[in-house]
Short mmCIF file of C-alpha atoms in Angstrom, two decimals:
data_model
loop_
_atom_site.label_atom_id
_atom_site.label_comp_id
_atom_site.label_asym_id
_atom_site.label_seq_id
_atom_site.Cartn_x
_atom_site.Cartn_y
_atom_site.Cartn_z
CA MET A 3 48.47 61.01 73.31
CA ARG A 4 51.52 58.52 75.11
CA LYS A 5 53.24 58.85 72.05
CA GLU A 6 53.22 62.86 71.86
CA LEU A 7 53.66 62.77 76.16
CA TRP A 8 56.93 61.07 75.34
CA LEU A 9 58.57 63.39 73.08
CA PHE A 10 57.26 66.04 75.48
CA TRP A 11 60.12 63.99 77.97
CA ALA A 12 61.72 63.34 75.52
CA LEU A 13 62.55 67.33 74.25
CA LEU A 14 62.88 68.34 78.05
CA VAL A 15 65.23 65.77 78.49
CA VAL A 16 67.27 66.54 75.52
CA ILE A 17 67.05 70.47 76.88
CA ALA A 18 68.07 69.07 80.48
CA VAL A 19 71.00 67.51 78.52
CA LEU A 20 72.13 71.33 76.21
CA SER A 21 72.28 73.29 79.08
CA ALA A 22 73.72 71.19 81.54
CA CYS A 23 76.83 70.70 78.93
CA GLY A 24 76.92 74.87 78.22
CA THR A 25 77.73 75.43 82.51
CA LYS A 26 81.37 75.26 82.81
CA SER A 27 82.64 74.22 85.75
CA GLN A 28 85.17 75.82 87.90
CA GLU A 29 87.69 74.16 87.24
CA ASP A 30 86.62 74.36 83.26
CA VAL A 31 86.87 78.25 83.65
CA THR A 32 90.73 77.65 85.99
CA ASN A 33 91.87 75.24 82.97
CA GLY A 34 90.66 78.00 80.24
CA LEU A 35 92.33 80.72 82.61
CA HIS A 36 95.45 78.92 82.53
CA LYS A 37 95.52 77.98 79.20
CA LYS A 38 94.98 81.98 78.32
CA MET A 39 97.87 82.66 80.47
CA GLU A 40 100.24 79.98 78.92
CA ASP A 41 99.66 81.76 75.39
CA LEU A 42 99.62 85.40 75.36
CA LYS A 43 102.79 87.02 74.44
CA GLY A 44 101.85 90.46 75.87
CA TYR A 45 99.08 92.51 76.39
CA LYS A 46 98.59 96.10 77.06
CA ALA A 47 95.33 97.44 79.95
CA THR A 48 93.55 100.09 81.24
CA ALA A 49 92.59 100.38 84.19
CA GLN A 50 91.16 102.85 86.56
CA MET A 51 92.70 102.44 90.55
CA THR A 52 91.24 103.70 93.86
CA LEU A 53 91.87 103.08 97.40
CA LYS A 54 89.88 103.64 100.80
CA VAL A 55 92.42 105.27 102.86
CA GLY A 56 91.46 108.23 105.43
CA ASN A 57 87.95 109.70 104.38
CA GLU A 58 88.43 110.89 101.04
CA PRO A 59 89.15 108.11 98.66
CA GLN A 60 92.18 108.64 95.81
CA SER A 61 91.85 107.10 92.26
CA TYR A 62 94.97 106.68 89.37
CA ASP A 63 94.70 105.77 85.92
CA ILE A 64 97.21 103.14 84.95
CA ASP A 65 98.73 101.87 82.00
CA VAL A 66 100.16 98.42 81.75
CA TRP A 67 102.17 96.54 79.18
CA HIS A 68 104.05 92.99 79.47
CA ASN A 69 105.69 91.39 77.06
CA LYS A 70 106.53 88.17 77.19
CA PRO A 71 109.44 86.60 78.83
CA GLY A 72 110.44 88.84 81.47
CA ASN A 73 108.84 93.24 80.26
CA TYR A 74 106.65 94.83 82.43
CA ARG A 75 105.74 99.06 82.42
CA VAL A 76 102.92 100.20 84.78
CA HIS A 77 102.31 103.67 85.20
CA LEU A 78 100.22 105.00 87.39
CA LYS A 79 99.27 108.30 87.46
CA ASN A 80 97.20 110.85 89.41
CA ALA A 81 96.56 113.93 87.04
CA LYS A 82 94.67 115.78 90.10
CA LYS A 83 97.85 115.73 91.77
CA GLU A 84 100.14 116.27 89.18
CA GLN A 85 102.14 113.14 89.27
CA SER A 86 102.80 110.02 88.22
CA GLN A 87 104.72 106.72 88.81
CA MET A 88 106.19 103.80 86.45
CA ILE A 89 107.31 100.07 87.49
CA LEU A 90 109.35 99.06 84.53
CA ARG A 91 111.35 96.05 84.22
CA ASN A 92 113.41 95.28 81.63
CA LYS A 93 116.74 93.12 80.60
CA SER A 94 118.56 95.51 82.97
CA GLY A 95 116.81 95.41 85.96
CA VAL A 96 113.58 96.15 88.28
CA TYR A 97 113.24 100.28 88.52
CA VAL A 98 110.28 103.02 89.54
CA LEU A 99 110.74 105.96 87.83
CA THR A 100 109.89 109.17 89.42
CA PRO A 101 109.13 111.51 86.03
CA ALA A 102 108.43 114.43 88.27
CA LEU A 103 111.85 114.34 90.05
CA ASN A 104 114.04 112.93 87.16
CA LYS A 105 114.98 109.40 89.24
CA SER A 106 115.02 106.30 89.14
CA TYR A 107 115.48 103.81 91.35
CA ARG A 108 116.84 100.12 90.88
CA PHE A 109 115.78 97.16 92.64
CA GLN A 110 117.30 93.89 93.71
CA SER A 111 113.79 92.65 93.26
CA ASP A 112 112.42 90.01 91.14
CA TRP A 113 108.91 91.66 90.96
CA PRO A 114 106.69 90.96 89.87
CA GLN A 115 106.56 87.37 90.99
CA ASN A 116 106.89 87.64 94.59
CA SER A 117 103.54 88.95 95.27
CA SER A 118 100.04 89.90 94.81
CA GLN A 119 99.66 92.40 91.74
CA ALA A 120 95.93 93.90 91.07
CA TYR A 121 96.42 95.34 88.00
CA LEU A 122 98.41 92.58 85.74
CA TYR A 123 96.57 89.99 84.11
CA GLU A 124 99.03 86.79 85.31
CA SER A 125 99.37 87.72 88.58
CA LEU A 126 95.64 87.68 89.01
CA VAL A 127 95.59 83.79 86.61
CA LYS A 128 98.09 82.62 89.01
CA ASP A 129 95.51 83.88 92.35
CA VAL A 130 93.36 82.04 91.13
CA LEU A 131 95.57 79.18 90.90
CA LYS A 132 97.05 78.83 93.81
CA ASP A 133 94.10 78.97 95.85
CA LYS A 134 92.53 75.84 96.10
CA GLU A 135 89.82 76.85 98.68
CA ALA A 136 88.65 79.78 96.42
CA LYS A 137 84.90 80.22 95.59
CA PHE A 138 83.90 80.80 92.51
CA LYS A 139 80.59 81.56 90.75
CA SER A 140 78.92 82.49 87.53
CA THR A 141 76.83 85.09 86.31
CA LYS A 142 75.20 85.88 83.25
CA ASN A 143 78.50 87.71 81.77
CA HIS A 144 80.87 87.08 84.63
CA TYR A 145 82.64 83.92 86.33
CA VAL A 146 84.16 85.21 90.17
CA PHE A 147 86.25 84.49 92.34
CA LYS A 148 87.24 84.88 95.62
CA THR A 149 90.84 84.01 96.75
CA LYS A 150 93.62 84.46 99.24
CA THR A 151 96.40 87.45 98.54
CA ARG A 152 99.93 86.26 98.31
CA TYR A 153 100.89 89.85 99.76
CA GLN A 154 104.03 89.56 101.71
CA ASN A 155 101.75 91.17 104.64
CA ASN A 156 99.26 90.12 103.88
CA LYS A 157 97.08 90.10 106.80
CA MET A 158 95.70 93.28 106.20
CA LEU A 159 94.96 92.97 102.87
CA PRO A 160 94.12 88.70 103.42
CA MET A 161 91.30 88.10 100.51
CA GLN A 162 90.49 89.41 97.13
CA GLU A 163 87.29 89.13 94.10
CA ILE A 164 88.28 88.52 90.91
CA THR A 165 86.24 89.04 87.90
CA PHE A 166 86.55 87.82 84.73
CA ASN A 167 84.66 88.91 81.51
CA LYS A 168 82.59 85.74 80.63
CA ASN A 169 83.45 85.09 76.63
CA THR A 170 87.24 86.03 76.38
CA LEU A 171 88.34 86.14 80.15
CA GLU A 172 89.12 89.54 80.22
CA PRO A 173 89.63 90.88 84.24
CA VAL A 174 86.21 92.93 85.17
CA THR A 175 87.51 94.54 88.41
CA VAL A 176 89.51 93.53 91.52
CA LYS A 177 88.27 94.43 95.03
CA ILE A 178 91.03 94.02 97.64
CA MET A 179 89.57 93.89 101.06
CA ASP A 180 90.31 93.67 104.37
CA ALA A 181 90.61 91.35 107.17
CA ASP A 182 86.74 92.96 107.95
CA GLN A 183 85.35 91.96 103.78
CA ASN A 184 85.29 95.59 103.32
CA PRO A 185 87.00 96.82 99.94
CA VAL A 186 90.31 98.85 100.51
CA VAL A 187 91.36 99.11 96.99
CA THR A 188 88.71 98.38 93.55
CA VAL A 189 90.41 98.07 90.38
CA LYS A 190 88.31 98.25 86.96
CA PHE A 191 89.61 97.27 83.76
CA SER A 192 88.20 99.63 80.35
CA LYS A 193 90.93 98.06 78.36
CA MET A 194 92.37 95.00 77.02
CA GLU A 195 94.47 94.48 74.76
CA PHE A 196 95.60 90.59 74.28
CA ASN A 197 98.34 89.69 72.46
CA ALA A 198 99.00 93.51 71.94
CA LYS A 199 102.53 94.67 69.94
CA PHE A 200 105.59 96.47 70.95
CA ASP A 201 108.48 98.85 69.54
CA LYS A 202 111.59 97.26 69.97
CA ASP A 203 112.76 100.11 72.80
CA ALA A 204 109.67 100.82 74.09
CA PHE A 205 110.81 99.12 77.83
CA GLU A 206 113.80 101.19 77.59
CA THR A 207 114.46 103.44 81.04
CA LYS A 208 115.38 105.65 79.41
CA LYS A 209 112.64 106.41 76.68
CA ASN A 210 110.09 105.91 79.26
CA MET A 211 111.25 108.31 81.42
CA THR A 212 111.31 111.12 78.76
CA SER A 213 107.51 110.00 77.64
CA ALA A 214 106.48 110.29 81.49
CA GLN A 215 107.27 113.79 81.61
CA VAL A 216 105.96 115.06 78.08
CA GLU A 217 102.66 114.04 79.33
CA LEU A 218 103.20 114.94 83.62
CA PRO A 219 104.58 118.89 84.22
CA VAL A 220 108.06 118.75 86.26
CA ILE A 221 106.68 119.08 90.10
CA ALA A 222 110.83 120.19 91.70
CA ASN A 223 111.34 122.75 89.06
CA SER A 224 110.58 125.80 90.77
CA GLU A 225 113.52 126.42 91.90
CA GLY A 226 113.51 128.27 95.29
CA ASP A 227 110.22 126.92 96.63
CA SER A 228 111.26 124.48 99.83
CA GLU A 229 107.64 124.95 101.71
CA PHE A 230 105.10 121.89 101.41
CA THR A 231 102.35 120.61 103.46
CA VAL A 232 103.46 118.80 106.72
CA LYS A 233 100.75 115.17 106.61
CA TYR A 234 99.82 113.22 109.77
CA SER A 235 99.97 109.54 109.83
CA LEU A 236 95.82 109.18 109.95
CA ALA A 237 97.04 105.43 111.31
CA ASP A 238 94.33 104.00 114.46
CA ILE A 239 97.10 102.81 116.67
CA PRO A 240 96.05 101.92 120.61
CA GLY A 241 98.54 103.96 122.27
CA VAL A 242 100.00 106.13 120.20
CA THR A 243 100.17 109.66 119.47
CA LEU A 244 102.13 112.36 118.05
CA LYS A 245 104.72 114.00 120.75
CA GLU A 246 106.73 115.96 119.10
CA GLU A 247 106.85 117.70 115.52
CA LYS A 248 110.49 119.66 114.79
CA ALA A 249 111.86 121.43 111.52
CA VAL A 250 115.23 121.65 111.10
CA GLU A 251 116.46 124.31 107.85
CA THR A 252 118.90 122.22 105.49
CA GLY A 253 120.30 123.26 102.16
CA ASN A 254 117.29 122.42 100.19
CA GLY A 255 114.79 123.72 102.50
CA LYS A 256 113.43 122.51 105.82
CA ARG A 257 113.10 118.97 106.88
CA VAL A 258 110.14 117.95 109.41
CA PHE A 259 110.77 115.15 111.81
CA LEU A 260 107.31 113.23 113.87
CA THR A 261 107.76 111.60 116.74
CA TYR A 262 104.69 109.56 117.85
CA ASP A 263 105.48 107.47 121.04
CA GLY A 264 103.10 105.55 123.82
CA GLU A 265 102.57 101.40 123.79
CA LYS A 266 104.75 101.51 120.43
CA SER A 267 107.05 104.09 118.66
CA PHE A 268 107.60 105.74 115.12
CA THR A 269 109.52 109.03 113.40
CA ILE A 270 108.14 110.73 110.01
CA VAL A 271 110.73 112.47 108.05
CA GLN A 272 109.72 114.79 105.64
CA GLU A 273 111.65 117.46 102.68
CA LYS A 274 111.22 118.37 99.59
CA ALA A 275 112.87 115.78 97.11
CA GLU A 276 115.41 117.27 95.20
CA PHE A 277 115.02 117.90 91.67
CA VAL A 278 117.46 116.02 89.13
CA PRO A 279 118.29 118.23 85.89
CA ALA A 280 116.73 117.09 82.69
CA ALA A 281 120.29 116.54 81.43
CA SER A 282 121.51 113.53 83.35
CA MET A 283 118.53 111.62 84.77
CA GLU A 284 119.69 110.60 88.28
CA THR A 285 119.38 105.88 89.20
CA VAL A 286 119.57 105.52 92.52
CA GLU A 287 120.43 101.97 93.75
CA VAL A 288 117.85 101.24 96.65
CA GLN A 289 118.51 98.95 99.17
CA GLY A 290 115.23 97.00 100.13
CA GLU A 291 112.30 95.43 99.35
CA MET A 292 109.46 97.16 96.78
CA VAL A 293 106.41 98.03 98.28
CA ASP A 294 103.09 98.96 96.54
CA LEU A 295 101.50 102.10 99.06
CA GLY A 296 99.08 102.76 96.30
CA PHE A 297 99.27 105.93 95.32
CA ALA A 298 103.40 105.48 95.47
CA ILE A 299 105.27 102.38 95.27
CA GLY A 300 108.30 101.97 97.56
CA ALA A 301 111.62 100.57 99.35
CA MET A 302 111.00 99.25 102.91
CA THR A 303 113.61 97.17 105.00
CA ASP A 304 113.20 95.65 108.36
CA HIS A 305 113.29 98.99 110.79
CA SER A 306 111.59 101.38 107.55
CA ILE A 307 109.51 102.32 104.71
CA SER A 308 111.66 105.30 102.07
CA TRP A 309 108.89 107.19 99.45
CA SER A 310 108.37 109.72 97.11
CA GLU A 311 105.12 111.72 96.59
CA ASN A 312 103.91 115.35 94.58
CA GLY A 313 107.23 116.26 95.26
CA VAL A 314 107.95 115.11 99.09
CA ASP A 315 110.49 112.31 100.31
CA TYR A 316 108.88 110.22 103.45
CA MET A 317 110.79 108.29 104.96
CA LEU A 318 109.11 106.25 108.31
CA ALA A 319 111.54 104.20 110.96
CA SER A 320 110.74 102.41 113.56
CA ASN A 321 112.34 99.78 115.81
CA ASP A 322 108.82 98.65 117.05
CA LEU A 323 106.49 98.67 114.17
CA THR A 324 105.58 94.58 112.49
CA PRO A 325 105.84 95.47 108.70
CA ASP A 326 102.31 95.02 108.80
CA GLU A 327 101.73 98.02 110.94
CA MET A 328 104.64 100.01 108.81
CA ILE A 329 102.45 99.48 105.33
CA MET A 330 99.50 100.79 107.52
CA VAL A 331 100.96 103.86 108.79
CA ALA A 332 102.57 105.23 105.17
CA LYS A 333 99.60 104.23 103.94
CA SER A 334 97.69 106.99 105.44
CA VAL A 335 99.92 109.46 105.83
CA GLN A 336 98.47 110.05 101.88
CA GLN A 337 96.41 111.84 103.21
CA ASP A 338 96.35 115.68 104.32
CA GLY A 339 94.67 116.01 107.76
CA THR A 340 94.54 116.70 111.74
CA SER A 341 97.14 114.40 113.54
CA LYS A 342 96.54 111.11 116.09
#
């Protein structure tokens, strides 16, 4: 009897030891992520990003290519609005392509090294590694980290929850949260191909512009159509209201000025974007830092943000708004609606 009891307790101890051996610590997982990132030669990823700004969530399909050391291609598409933009980094620089206008914008930027990028694998891993106070939990199929973000102006979106597949360490979901812990941006990955192969010209600017235009109808190709729907800021800034809306006729149609005033003031300018004929793609040198508005990539200076969306050029200018507030206002203009 004693022998049987001894064998029983010994079996329990063995089971406990084996179970402990199968449980990875936070340090084990972060080390595994770091090694995975270091060993990668490149990857292709497919994901869907959803933004909760205004009343209706906006969804975008994202295709990501990365080939070490410095080639990137991020294609953001919204089929419902028939629009797309592409961030391209190659040996010539960092470009934002707007296929519907046949324009490329060249930035003096160290993107994507300068901030968090919710759709780039190495950026997610870097966020995990850099946050020494990151929270960690292990579920049946996933590893989940809650970390600080590394956005340039991260007061609006300070935290994120990153979920990795336990077996492959592929990203599953990313939830970027506001100061009240509400998810504002959600990225869901549907496919991840590690160590993918690429053609020699896979990251060439003109080739990618052409291929993107084949996928997407050219918005501004209708000559003489200078009308567009005016959009208003839905940002909630206490003490600020729309004081004036003014339209001015230009050679390209109309230019609309929305002037907001109160405790702080700013102006939003909107006009139909000019389409560049297909035979001659235009490259514009941009002064300012790249800023990700979710639905579009903009250029940000100390007192302005400019961007293009759905065939319309926008510029927000202010001497009063903080960088966080400028981004908040710019993001809120993506929704049609009544003025605030």
